[in-house]
PDB file of C-alpha atoms in Angstrom:
ATOM      1  CA  MET A   1      63.043  12.469 -17.749  1.00 49.00           C
ATOM      2  CA  ASN A   2      60.026  10.371 -18.703  1.00 48.00           C
ATOM      3  CA  ASP A   3      59.010  10.984 -22.336  1.00 52.00           C
ATOM      4  CA  ARG A   4      55.860   8.851 -22.184  1.00 50.00           C
ATOM      5  CA  GLU A   5      52.541  10.678 -22.531  1.00 50.00           C
ATOM      6  CA  PRO A   6      50.332  10.635 -19.463  1.00 47.00           C
ATOM      7  CA  GLN A   7      47.584   8.036 -19.634  1.00 47.00           C
ATOM      8  CA  PRO A   8      43.990   9.294 -19.468  1.00 45.00           C
ATOM      9  CA  ARG A   9      42.401   8.753 -16.106  1.00 42.00           C
ATOM     10  CA  GLN A  10      39.624   6.160 -16.031  1.00 42.00           C
ATOM     11  CA  SER A  11      36.229   7.407 -15.010  1.00 39.00           C
ATOM     12  CA  GLY A  12      33.812   5.731 -12.651  1.00 40.00           C
ATOM     13  CA  ARG A  13      33.979   4.523  -9.076  1.00 41.00           C
ATOM     14  CA  HIS A  14      35.447   1.130  -9.946  1.00 42.00           C
ATOM     15  CA  ARG A  15      38.649   0.812 -11.984  1.00 46.00           C
ATOM     16  CA  ARG A  16      39.736  -2.256 -13.857  1.00 50.00           C
ATOM     17  CA  GLY A  17      42.026  -4.444 -11.827  1.00 52.00           C
ATOM     18  CA  THR A  18      40.920  -3.134  -8.450  1.00 48.00           C
ATOM     19  CA  VAL A  19      39.030  -5.131  -5.852  1.00 50.00           C
ATOM     20  CA  THR A  20      35.336  -4.333  -5.492  1.00 46.00           C
ATOM     21  CA  GLU A  21      34.132  -3.436  -2.024  1.00 47.00           C
ATOM     22  CA  GLN A  22      30.889  -4.606  -0.439  1.00 50.00           C
ATOM     23  CA  VAL A  23      28.548  -1.717   0.304  1.00 47.00           C
ATOM     24  CA  GLY A  24      27.698  -1.725   3.983  1.00 54.00           C
ATOM     25  CA  SER A  25      24.605  -0.375   5.679  1.00 53.00           C
ATOM     26  CA  ARG A  26      24.914   3.184   6.976  1.00 59.00           C
ATOM     27  CA  SER A  27      23.562   4.451  10.253  1.00 61.00           C
ATOM     28  CA  TRP A  28      20.826   6.472   8.562  1.00 60.00           C
ATOM     29  CA  ASP A  29      19.657   3.701   6.185  1.00 75.00           C
ATOM     30  CA  PRO A  30      16.937   2.472   8.618  1.00 81.00           C
ATOM     31  CA  ALA A  31      15.402   5.951   8.572  1.00 84.00           C
ATOM     32  CA  GLU A  32      15.446   5.965   4.765  1.00 84.00           C
ATOM     33  CA  ARG A  33      13.792   2.553   4.665  1.00 83.00           C
ATOM     34  CA  ALA A  34      11.147   3.715   7.122  1.00 82.00           C
ATOM     35  CA  ALA A  35      10.441   6.755   4.921  1.00 84.00           C
ATOM     36  CA  ALA A  36      10.054   4.460   1.909  1.00 84.00           C
ATOM     37  CA  GLU A  37       7.684   2.163   3.803  1.00 82.00           C
ATOM     38  CA  GLN A  38       5.561   5.124   4.862  1.00 79.00           C
ATOM     39  CA  LEU A  39       5.434   6.420   1.287  1.00 81.00           C
ATOM     40  CA  ASP A  40       4.520   2.941   0.070  1.00 79.00           C
ATOM     41  CA  GLN A  41       1.532   2.888   2.442  1.00 74.00           C
ATOM     42  CA  ILE A  42       0.109   6.241   1.365  1.00 76.00           C
ATOM     43  CA  GLU A  43       0.668   5.779  -2.396  1.00 77.00           C
ATOM     44  CA  PRO A  44      -1.652   2.957  -3.556  1.00 73.00           C
ATOM     45  CA  ALA A  45      -0.740   3.564  -7.215  1.00 76.00           C
ATOM     46  CA  TRP A  46       2.962   2.858  -6.563  1.00 80.00           C
ATOM     47  CA  ILE A  47       5.235   0.257  -4.981  1.00 81.00           C
ATOM     48  CA  VAL A  48       7.992   2.097  -3.128  1.00 83.00           C
ATOM     49  CA  TRP A  49      11.211   0.804  -1.573  1.00 82.00           C
ATOM     50  CA  TYR A  50      14.686   1.992  -0.586  1.00 84.00           C
ATOM     51  CA  GLY A  51      17.794   0.186  -1.833  1.00 78.00           C
ATOM     52  CA  THR A  52      20.754   0.268   0.534  1.00 69.00           C
ATOM     53  CA  GLY A  53      23.055  -0.853  -2.289  1.00 71.00           C
ATOM     54  CA  THR A  54      21.985   1.900  -4.694  1.00 74.00           C
ATOM     55  CA  ARG A  55      21.415   4.549  -1.976  1.00 81.00           C
ATOM     56  CA  HIS A  56      18.259   5.543  -3.840  1.00 86.00           C
ATOM     57  CA  PHE A  57      14.502   5.474  -3.376  1.00 88.00           C
ATOM     58  CA  HIS A  58      12.664   3.486  -6.054  1.00 84.00           C
ATOM     59  CA  ALA A  59       9.006   3.451  -7.128  1.00 84.00           C
ATOM     60  CA  VAL A  60       7.226   1.367  -9.753  1.00 82.00           C
ATOM     61  CA  ALA A  61       3.720   2.228 -10.963  1.00 78.00           C
ATOM     62  CA  VAL A  62       1.138  -0.527 -10.507  1.00 74.00           C
ATOM     63  CA  TRP A  63      -1.386   0.721 -13.043  1.00 63.00           C
ATOM     64  CA  PRO A  64      -1.288  -0.936 -16.489  1.00 61.00           C
ATOM     65  CA  ALA A  65       0.836   0.945 -19.017  1.00 59.00           C
ATOM     66  CA  ALA A  66       2.520   0.191 -22.318  1.00 59.00           C
ATOM     67  CA  GLU A  67       5.881  -0.203 -20.543  1.00 63.00           C
ATOM     68  CA  PRO A  68       6.841  -0.568 -16.856  1.00 65.00           C
ATOM     69  CA  LEU A  69       7.064   2.866 -15.252  1.00 76.00           C
ATOM     70  CA  ILE A  70       9.882   3.110 -12.713  1.00 82.00           C
ATOM     71  CA  VAL A  71      11.344   6.247 -11.099  1.00 85.00           C
ATOM     72  CA  ARG A  72      14.154   6.662  -8.596  1.00 88.00           C
ATOM     73  CA  ALA A  73      15.581   9.506  -6.558  1.00 90.00           C
ATOM     74  CA  ARG A  74      18.040  10.227  -3.774  1.00 90.00           C
ATOM     75  CA  THR A  75      15.432  11.562  -1.346  1.00 90.00           C
ATOM     76  CA  ALA A  76      11.819  10.734  -0.523  1.00 88.00           C
ATOM     77  CA  ASP A  77      10.685  14.270  -1.402  1.00 88.00           C
ATOM     78  CA  GLU A  78      12.381  14.110  -4.786  1.00 91.00           C
ATOM     79  CA  LEU A  79      10.818  10.707  -5.437  1.00 90.00           C
ATOM     80  CA  ARG A  80       7.350  12.025  -4.576  1.00 88.00           C
ATOM     81  CA  ALA A  81       7.780  14.892  -7.026  1.00 89.00           C
ATOM     82  CA  LEU A  82       8.859  12.490  -9.785  1.00 89.00           C
ATOM     83  CA  MET A  83       5.840  10.289  -9.072  1.00 85.00           C
ATOM     84  CA  ARG A  84       3.468  13.249  -9.474  1.00 86.00           C
ATOM     85  CA  GLU A  85       5.205  14.231 -12.704  1.00 87.00           C
ATOM     86  CA  ALA A  86       4.944  10.671 -14.035  1.00 83.00           C
ATOM     87  CA  GLU A  87       1.236  10.524 -13.238  1.00 80.00           C
ATOM     88  CA  ASP A  88       0.673  13.712 -15.255  1.00 78.00           C
ATOM     89  CA  THR A  89       2.746  12.644 -18.260  1.00 79.00           C
ATOM     90  CA  THR A  90       2.086   8.866 -18.383  1.00 69.00           C
ATOM     91  CA  PRO A  91      -1.610   8.170 -17.789  1.00 57.00           C
ATOM     92  CA  PRO A  92      -2.960   4.611 -17.580  1.00 55.00           C
ATOM     93  CA  SER A  93      -3.607   2.721 -20.800  1.00 50.00           C
ATOM     94  CA  ARG A  94      -6.963   3.184 -22.471  1.00 45.00           C
ATOM     95  CA  GLY A  95      -9.773   1.569 -20.525  1.00 44.00           C
ATOM     96  CA  GLU A  96      -7.681   1.317 -17.354  1.00 46.00           C
ATOM     97  CA  THR A  97      -7.743   3.412 -14.207  1.00 45.00           C
ATOM     98  CA  MET A  98      -5.149   4.024 -11.548  1.00 45.00           C
ATOM     99  CA  PRO A  99      -5.607   1.551  -8.685  1.00 44.00           C
ATOM    100  CA  GLU A 100      -7.224   2.648  -5.482  1.00 42.00           C
ATOM    101  CA  THR A 101      -7.515   0.723  -2.263  1.00 37.00           C
ATOM    102  CA  PRO A 102     -11.227  -0.183  -2.198  1.00 36.00           C
ATOM    103  CA  ASP A 103     -13.062   0.573   1.027  1.00 37.00           C
ATOM    104  CA  THR A 104     -16.281  -1.377   0.435  1.00 34.00           C
ATOM    105  CA  PRO A 105     -17.138  -4.493  -1.576  1.00 37.00           C
ATOM    106  CA  HIS A 106     -18.586  -4.004  -5.033  1.00 39.00           C
ATOM    107  CA  PRO A 107     -22.029  -5.448  -5.790  1.00 38.00           C
ATOM    108  CA  THR A 108     -21.558  -9.189  -6.292  1.00 42.00           C
ATOM    109  CA  ASP A 109     -23.189  -9.185  -9.739  1.00 50.00           C
ATOM    110  CA  ASP A 110     -20.582  -6.779 -11.162  1.00 59.00           C
ATOM    111  CA  PRO A 111     -17.271  -8.148 -12.463  1.00 76.00           C
ATOM    112  CA  ARG A 112     -14.342  -6.808 -10.474  1.00 85.00           C
ATOM    113  CA  THR A 113     -10.748  -6.796 -11.619  1.00 85.00           C
ATOM    114  CA  VAL A 114      -7.386  -5.353 -10.581  1.00 87.00           C
ATOM    115  CA  CYS A 115      -3.969  -5.869 -12.145  1.00 86.00           C
ATOM    116  CA  TRP A 116      -0.402  -4.829 -11.461  1.00 87.00           C
ATOM    117  CA  ASP A 117       2.725  -4.851 -13.638  1.00 86.00           C
ATOM    118  CA  LEU A 118       5.439  -5.907 -11.214  1.00 87.00           C
ATOM    119  CA  PRO A 119       9.245  -5.636 -11.146  1.00 86.00           C
ATOM    120  CA  HIS A 120      11.092  -8.788 -12.206  1.00 85.00           C
ATOM    121  CA  ASP A 121      12.459  -9.171  -8.687  1.00 85.00           C
ATOM    122  CA  LEU A 122      11.650 -11.876  -6.111  1.00 87.00           C
ATOM    123  CA  PRO A 123      11.277  -9.482  -3.125  1.00 85.00           C
ATOM    124  CA  ILE A 124       8.162  -8.056  -4.813  1.00 88.00           C
ATOM    125  CA  VAL A 125       6.317 -11.323  -4.097  1.00 89.00           C
ATOM    126  CA  GLY A 126       5.729 -10.369  -0.457  1.00 88.00           C
ATOM    127  CA  LYS A 127       4.273  -7.006  -1.441  1.00 88.00           C
ATOM    128  CA  ALA A 128       2.034  -8.656  -4.062  1.00 90.00           C
ATOM    129  CA  ARG A 129       0.713 -11.104  -1.468  1.00 90.00           C
ATOM    130  CA  ALA A 130      -0.202  -8.177   0.777  1.00 89.00           C
ATOM    131  CA  MET A 131      -1.997  -6.408  -2.088  1.00 89.00           C
ATOM    132  CA  ALA A 132      -3.931  -9.590  -2.892  1.00 91.00           C
ATOM    133  CA  THR A 133      -4.950  -9.928   0.764  1.00 90.00           C
ATOM    134  CA  GLU A 134      -6.301  -6.360   0.816  1.00 89.00           C
ATOM    135  CA  THR A 135      -8.198  -6.889  -2.423  1.00 90.00           C
ATOM    136  CA  LEU A 136      -9.846 -10.125  -1.292  1.00 92.00           C
ATOM    137  CA  ALA A 137     -10.874  -8.504   1.987  1.00 90.00           C
ATOM    138  CA  ALA A 138     -12.398  -5.559   0.106  1.00 88.00           C
ATOM    139  CA  TRP A 139     -14.305  -7.965  -2.140  1.00 90.00           C
ATOM    140  CA  ALA A 140     -15.645  -9.852   0.917  1.00 91.00           C
ATOM    141  CA  LEU A 141     -13.889 -13.061  -0.125  1.00 93.00           C
ATOM    142  CA  HIS A 142     -12.268 -13.587   3.261  1.00 91.00           C
ATOM    143  CA  HIS A 143     -12.623 -17.386   3.109  1.00 93.00           C
ATOM    144  CA  LEU A 144     -10.289 -17.514   0.071  1.00 94.00           C
ATOM    145  CA  VAL A 145      -7.504 -15.347   1.474  1.00 93.00           C
ATOM    146  CA  ASP A 146      -5.191 -18.076   2.802  1.00 93.00           C
ATOM    147  CA  ASP A 147      -5.337 -20.318  -0.274  1.00 94.00           C
ATOM    148  CA  ALA A 148      -5.404 -17.510  -2.850  1.00 94.00           C
ATOM    149  CA  VAL A 149      -2.472 -15.614  -1.346  1.00 94.00           C
ATOM    150  CA  LEU A 150      -0.397 -18.802  -1.300  1.00 93.00           C
ATOM    151  CA  VAL A 151      -1.245 -19.365  -4.967  1.00 95.00           C
ATOM    152  CA  VAL A 152      -0.290 -15.752  -5.804  1.00 95.00           C
ATOM    153  CA  GLY A 153       3.115 -16.323  -4.203  1.00 93.00           C
ATOM    154  CA  GLU A 154       3.748 -19.605  -6.020  1.00 91.00           C
ATOM    155  CA  LEU A 155       2.708 -18.337  -9.469  1.00 94.00           C
ATOM    156  CA  LEU A 156       4.646 -15.084  -9.131  1.00 93.00           C
ATOM    157  CA  ALA A 157       7.779 -16.844  -7.913  1.00 91.00           C
ATOM    158  CA  ASN A 158       7.636 -19.192 -10.917  1.00 90.00           C
ATOM    159  CA  ALA A 159       7.137 -16.287 -13.339  1.00 91.00           C
ATOM    160  CA  ILE A 160      10.046 -14.303 -11.894  1.00 91.00           C
ATOM    161  CA  VAL A 161      12.484 -17.223 -11.587  1.00 89.00           C
ATOM    162  CA  HIS A 162      11.673 -19.042 -14.843  1.00 88.00           C
ATOM    163  CA  GLY A 163       9.959 -16.380 -16.978  1.00 89.00           C
ATOM    164  CA  GLU A 164      10.865 -12.978 -18.362  1.00 90.00           C
ATOM    165  CA  PRO A 165       9.511  -9.471 -17.786  1.00 87.00           C
ATOM    166  CA  VAL A 166       7.014  -7.924 -17.888  1.00 85.00           C
ATOM    167  CA  VAL A 167       5.249  -9.872 -15.106  1.00 90.00           C
ATOM    168  CA  ARG A 168       1.592  -8.984 -14.539  1.00 90.00           C
ATOM    169  CA  LEU A 169      -0.639 -10.131 -11.664  1.00 92.00           C
ATOM    170  CA  SER A 170      -4.399  -9.930 -12.233  1.00 91.00           C
ATOM    171  CA  LEU A 171      -7.266 -10.732  -9.872  1.00 93.00           C
ATOM    172  CA  TRP A 172     -10.778 -11.135 -11.270  1.00 90.00           C
ATOM    173  CA  ALA A 173     -14.124 -11.989  -9.693  1.00 91.00           C
ATOM    174  CA  ASP A 174     -17.831 -12.017 -10.455  1.00 89.00           C
ATOM    175  CA  ALA A 175     -20.831 -13.628  -8.790  1.00 87.00           C
ATOM    176  CA  ASP A 176     -19.781 -17.144  -9.790  1.00 90.00           C
ATOM    177  CA  GLU A 177     -15.999 -17.362  -9.619  1.00 93.00           C
ATOM    178  CA  PHE A 178     -12.717 -15.823  -8.524  1.00 95.00           C
ATOM    179  CA  GLN A 179      -9.583 -16.088 -10.660  1.00 94.00           C
ATOM    180  CA  ILE A 180      -5.858 -15.324 -10.345  1.00 95.00           C
ATOM    181  CA  GLN A 181      -3.784 -14.774 -13.478  1.00 92.00           C
ATOM    182  CA  VAL A 182      -0.002 -14.327 -13.701  1.00 93.00           C
ATOM    183  CA  THR A 183       1.452 -13.400 -17.097  1.00 91.00           C
ATOM    184  CA  ASP A 184       5.100 -13.254 -18.141  1.00 91.00           C
ATOM    185  CA  ARG A 185       6.924 -12.945 -21.485  1.00 90.00           C
ATOM    186  CA  GLY A 186       9.156 -16.004 -21.151  1.00 89.00           C
ATOM    187  CA  PRO A 187       8.951 -18.626 -23.944  1.00 85.00           C
ATOM    188  CA  GLY A 188       9.020 -21.653 -21.617  1.00 77.00           C
ATOM    189  CA  GLN A 189       5.919 -23.439 -20.365  1.00 74.00           C
ATOM    190  CA  PRO A 190       5.241 -24.565 -16.770  1.00 69.00           C
ATOM    191  CA  ARG A 191       5.772 -28.273 -16.170  1.00 61.00           C
ATOM    192  CA  HIS A 192       4.517 -30.598 -13.464  1.00 54.00           C
ATOM    193  CA  LEU A 193       7.526 -32.466 -12.083  1.00 48.00           C
ATOM    194  CA  THR A 194       7.755 -35.965 -10.599  1.00 49.00           C
ATOM    195  CA  LEU A 195       9.547 -35.341  -7.325  1.00 43.00           C
ATOM    196  CA  ASP A 196      11.014 -37.392  -4.530  1.00 44.00           C
ATOM    197  CA  PRO A 197       9.323 -37.031  -1.118  1.00 46.00           C
ATOM    198  CA  GLU A 198      12.422 -35.218   0.176  1.00 44.00           C
ATOM    199  CA  SER A 199      12.610 -32.661  -2.670  1.00 39.00           C
ATOM    200  CA  LEU A 200      12.591 -29.086  -1.376  1.00 38.00           C
ATOM    201  CA  HIS A 201      11.700 -27.272  -4.623  1.00 44.00           C
ATOM    202  CA  GLY A 202       9.520 -27.768  -7.663  1.00 47.00           C
ATOM    203  CA  ARG A 203       6.185 -28.211  -5.883  1.00 55.00           C
ATOM    204  CA  GLY A 204       4.656 -24.838  -6.812  1.00 68.00           C
ATOM    205  CA  LEU A 205       2.250 -26.027  -9.522  1.00 79.00           C
ATOM    206  CA  ALA A 206       1.248 -29.043  -7.446  1.00 82.00           C
ATOM    207  CA  ILE A 207       0.330 -26.701  -4.595  1.00 85.00           C
ATOM    208  CA  VAL A 208      -1.689 -24.496  -6.956  1.00 89.00           C
ATOM    209  CA  ARG A 209      -3.543 -27.495  -8.385  1.00 88.00           C
ATOM    210  CA  ALA A 210      -4.347 -28.761  -4.887  1.00 90.00           C
ATOM    211  CA  LEU A 211      -5.719 -25.424  -3.646  1.00 92.00           C
ATOM    212  CA  ALA A 212      -7.699 -24.154  -6.653  1.00 93.00           C
ATOM    213  CA  HIS A 213     -10.744 -25.748  -8.283  1.00 94.00           C
ATOM    214  CA  ASP A 214      -9.245 -25.349 -11.773  1.00 93.00           C
ATOM    215  CA  THR A 215      -5.898 -24.254 -13.183  1.00 92.00           C
ATOM    216  CA  GLY A 216      -4.306 -23.965 -16.601  1.00 90.00           C
ATOM    217  CA  VAL A 217      -1.925 -22.168 -18.975  1.00 90.00           C
ATOM    218  CA  ILE A 218      -2.796 -19.923 -21.942  1.00 88.00           C
ATOM    219  CA  PRO A 219      -0.006 -18.985 -24.429  1.00 88.00           C
ATOM    220  CA  LEU A 220       0.047 -15.315 -25.435  1.00 83.00           C
ATOM    221  CA  PRO A 221      -1.326 -15.108 -28.984  1.00 79.00           C
ATOM    222  CA  ASP A 222       0.945 -12.436 -30.468  1.00 75.00           C
ATOM    223  CA  ARG A 223       4.256 -12.724 -28.614  1.00 81.00           C
ATOM    224  CA  PRO A 224       6.332 -15.126 -26.479  1.00 87.00           C
ATOM    225  CA  GLY A 225       4.863 -15.711 -23.048  1.00 89.00           C
ATOM    226  CA  LYS A 226       1.939 -17.246 -21.245  1.00 91.00           C
ATOM    227  CA  THR A 227      -0.713 -16.658 -18.616  1.00 90.00           C
ATOM    228  CA  VAL A 228      -0.972 -19.174 -15.787  1.00 92.00           C
ATOM    229  CA  TRP A 229      -4.353 -19.058 -14.068  1.00 92.00           C
ATOM    230  CA  ALA A 230      -6.091 -20.553 -11.057  1.00 94.00           C
ATOM    231  CA  ARG A 231      -9.842 -20.383 -10.478  1.00 94.00           C
ATOM    232  CA  TRP A 232     -12.231 -20.925  -7.590  1.00 95.00           C
ATOM    233  CA  ARG A 233     -15.985 -21.461  -8.049  1.00 94.00           C
ATOM    234  CA  LEU A 234     -18.125 -19.414  -5.661  1.00 91.00           C
ATOM    235  CA  SER A 235     -21.208 -20.875  -4.013  1.00 82.00           C
ATOM    236  CA  VAL A 236     -24.304 -18.938  -2.966  1.00 65.00           C
ATOM    237  CA  GLY A 237     -22.907 -18.699   0.550  1.00 60.00           C
ATOM    238  CA  ASP A 238     -19.621 -17.306  -0.752  1.00 60.00           C
ATOM    239  CA  ARG A 239     -21.438 -14.455  -2.473  1.00 55.00           C
TER     240      ARG A 239
END
């Protein structure tokens, strides 16, 4: 007879000492991803995606708020309900409005600005490039799309890889200039590197400096972090 007391059973899916298993894609995951992509298209105030590893739908609000607003759910319908609830209980910060996809350009003498607080995750760079393309088209700055979208990708990638959350992308324009700003909370400062001709990485800031008319870095005044900006001057023809 064994007099030892039974050991309490460990909770959780993974137990110490066991081998972890790679989560594989299921047959219905493509349908879930398609549902997330459709929801992402019809919800301009949110970035929506489906994670095959987590088996959940995720959404992050793109209007400025005190803290990043992220919701997740097991189904698209549940996620949509949580998004509506979040919009009712967590309005944009004072002076800000929820983003809308603009249909027509604003008058060129009015300043225009949009900004998004983005997840600290490299896959978001592609989505941010698409949002920047739509914004530039709506502002009738078609001639800047190729260069500006490349700069958005380079600055965001640097902020996500070398900086710390929260990462914010801002686009700003008036009659005289267009500007991209990427802010993160990391204490480090961007550096221009001396690279060999065969180097594959480290050319991001050099690319930004070559494409924009002006570029620079502004430290955040009240906390760790910085804003890296790139600016284009607009001619009469551009307006």
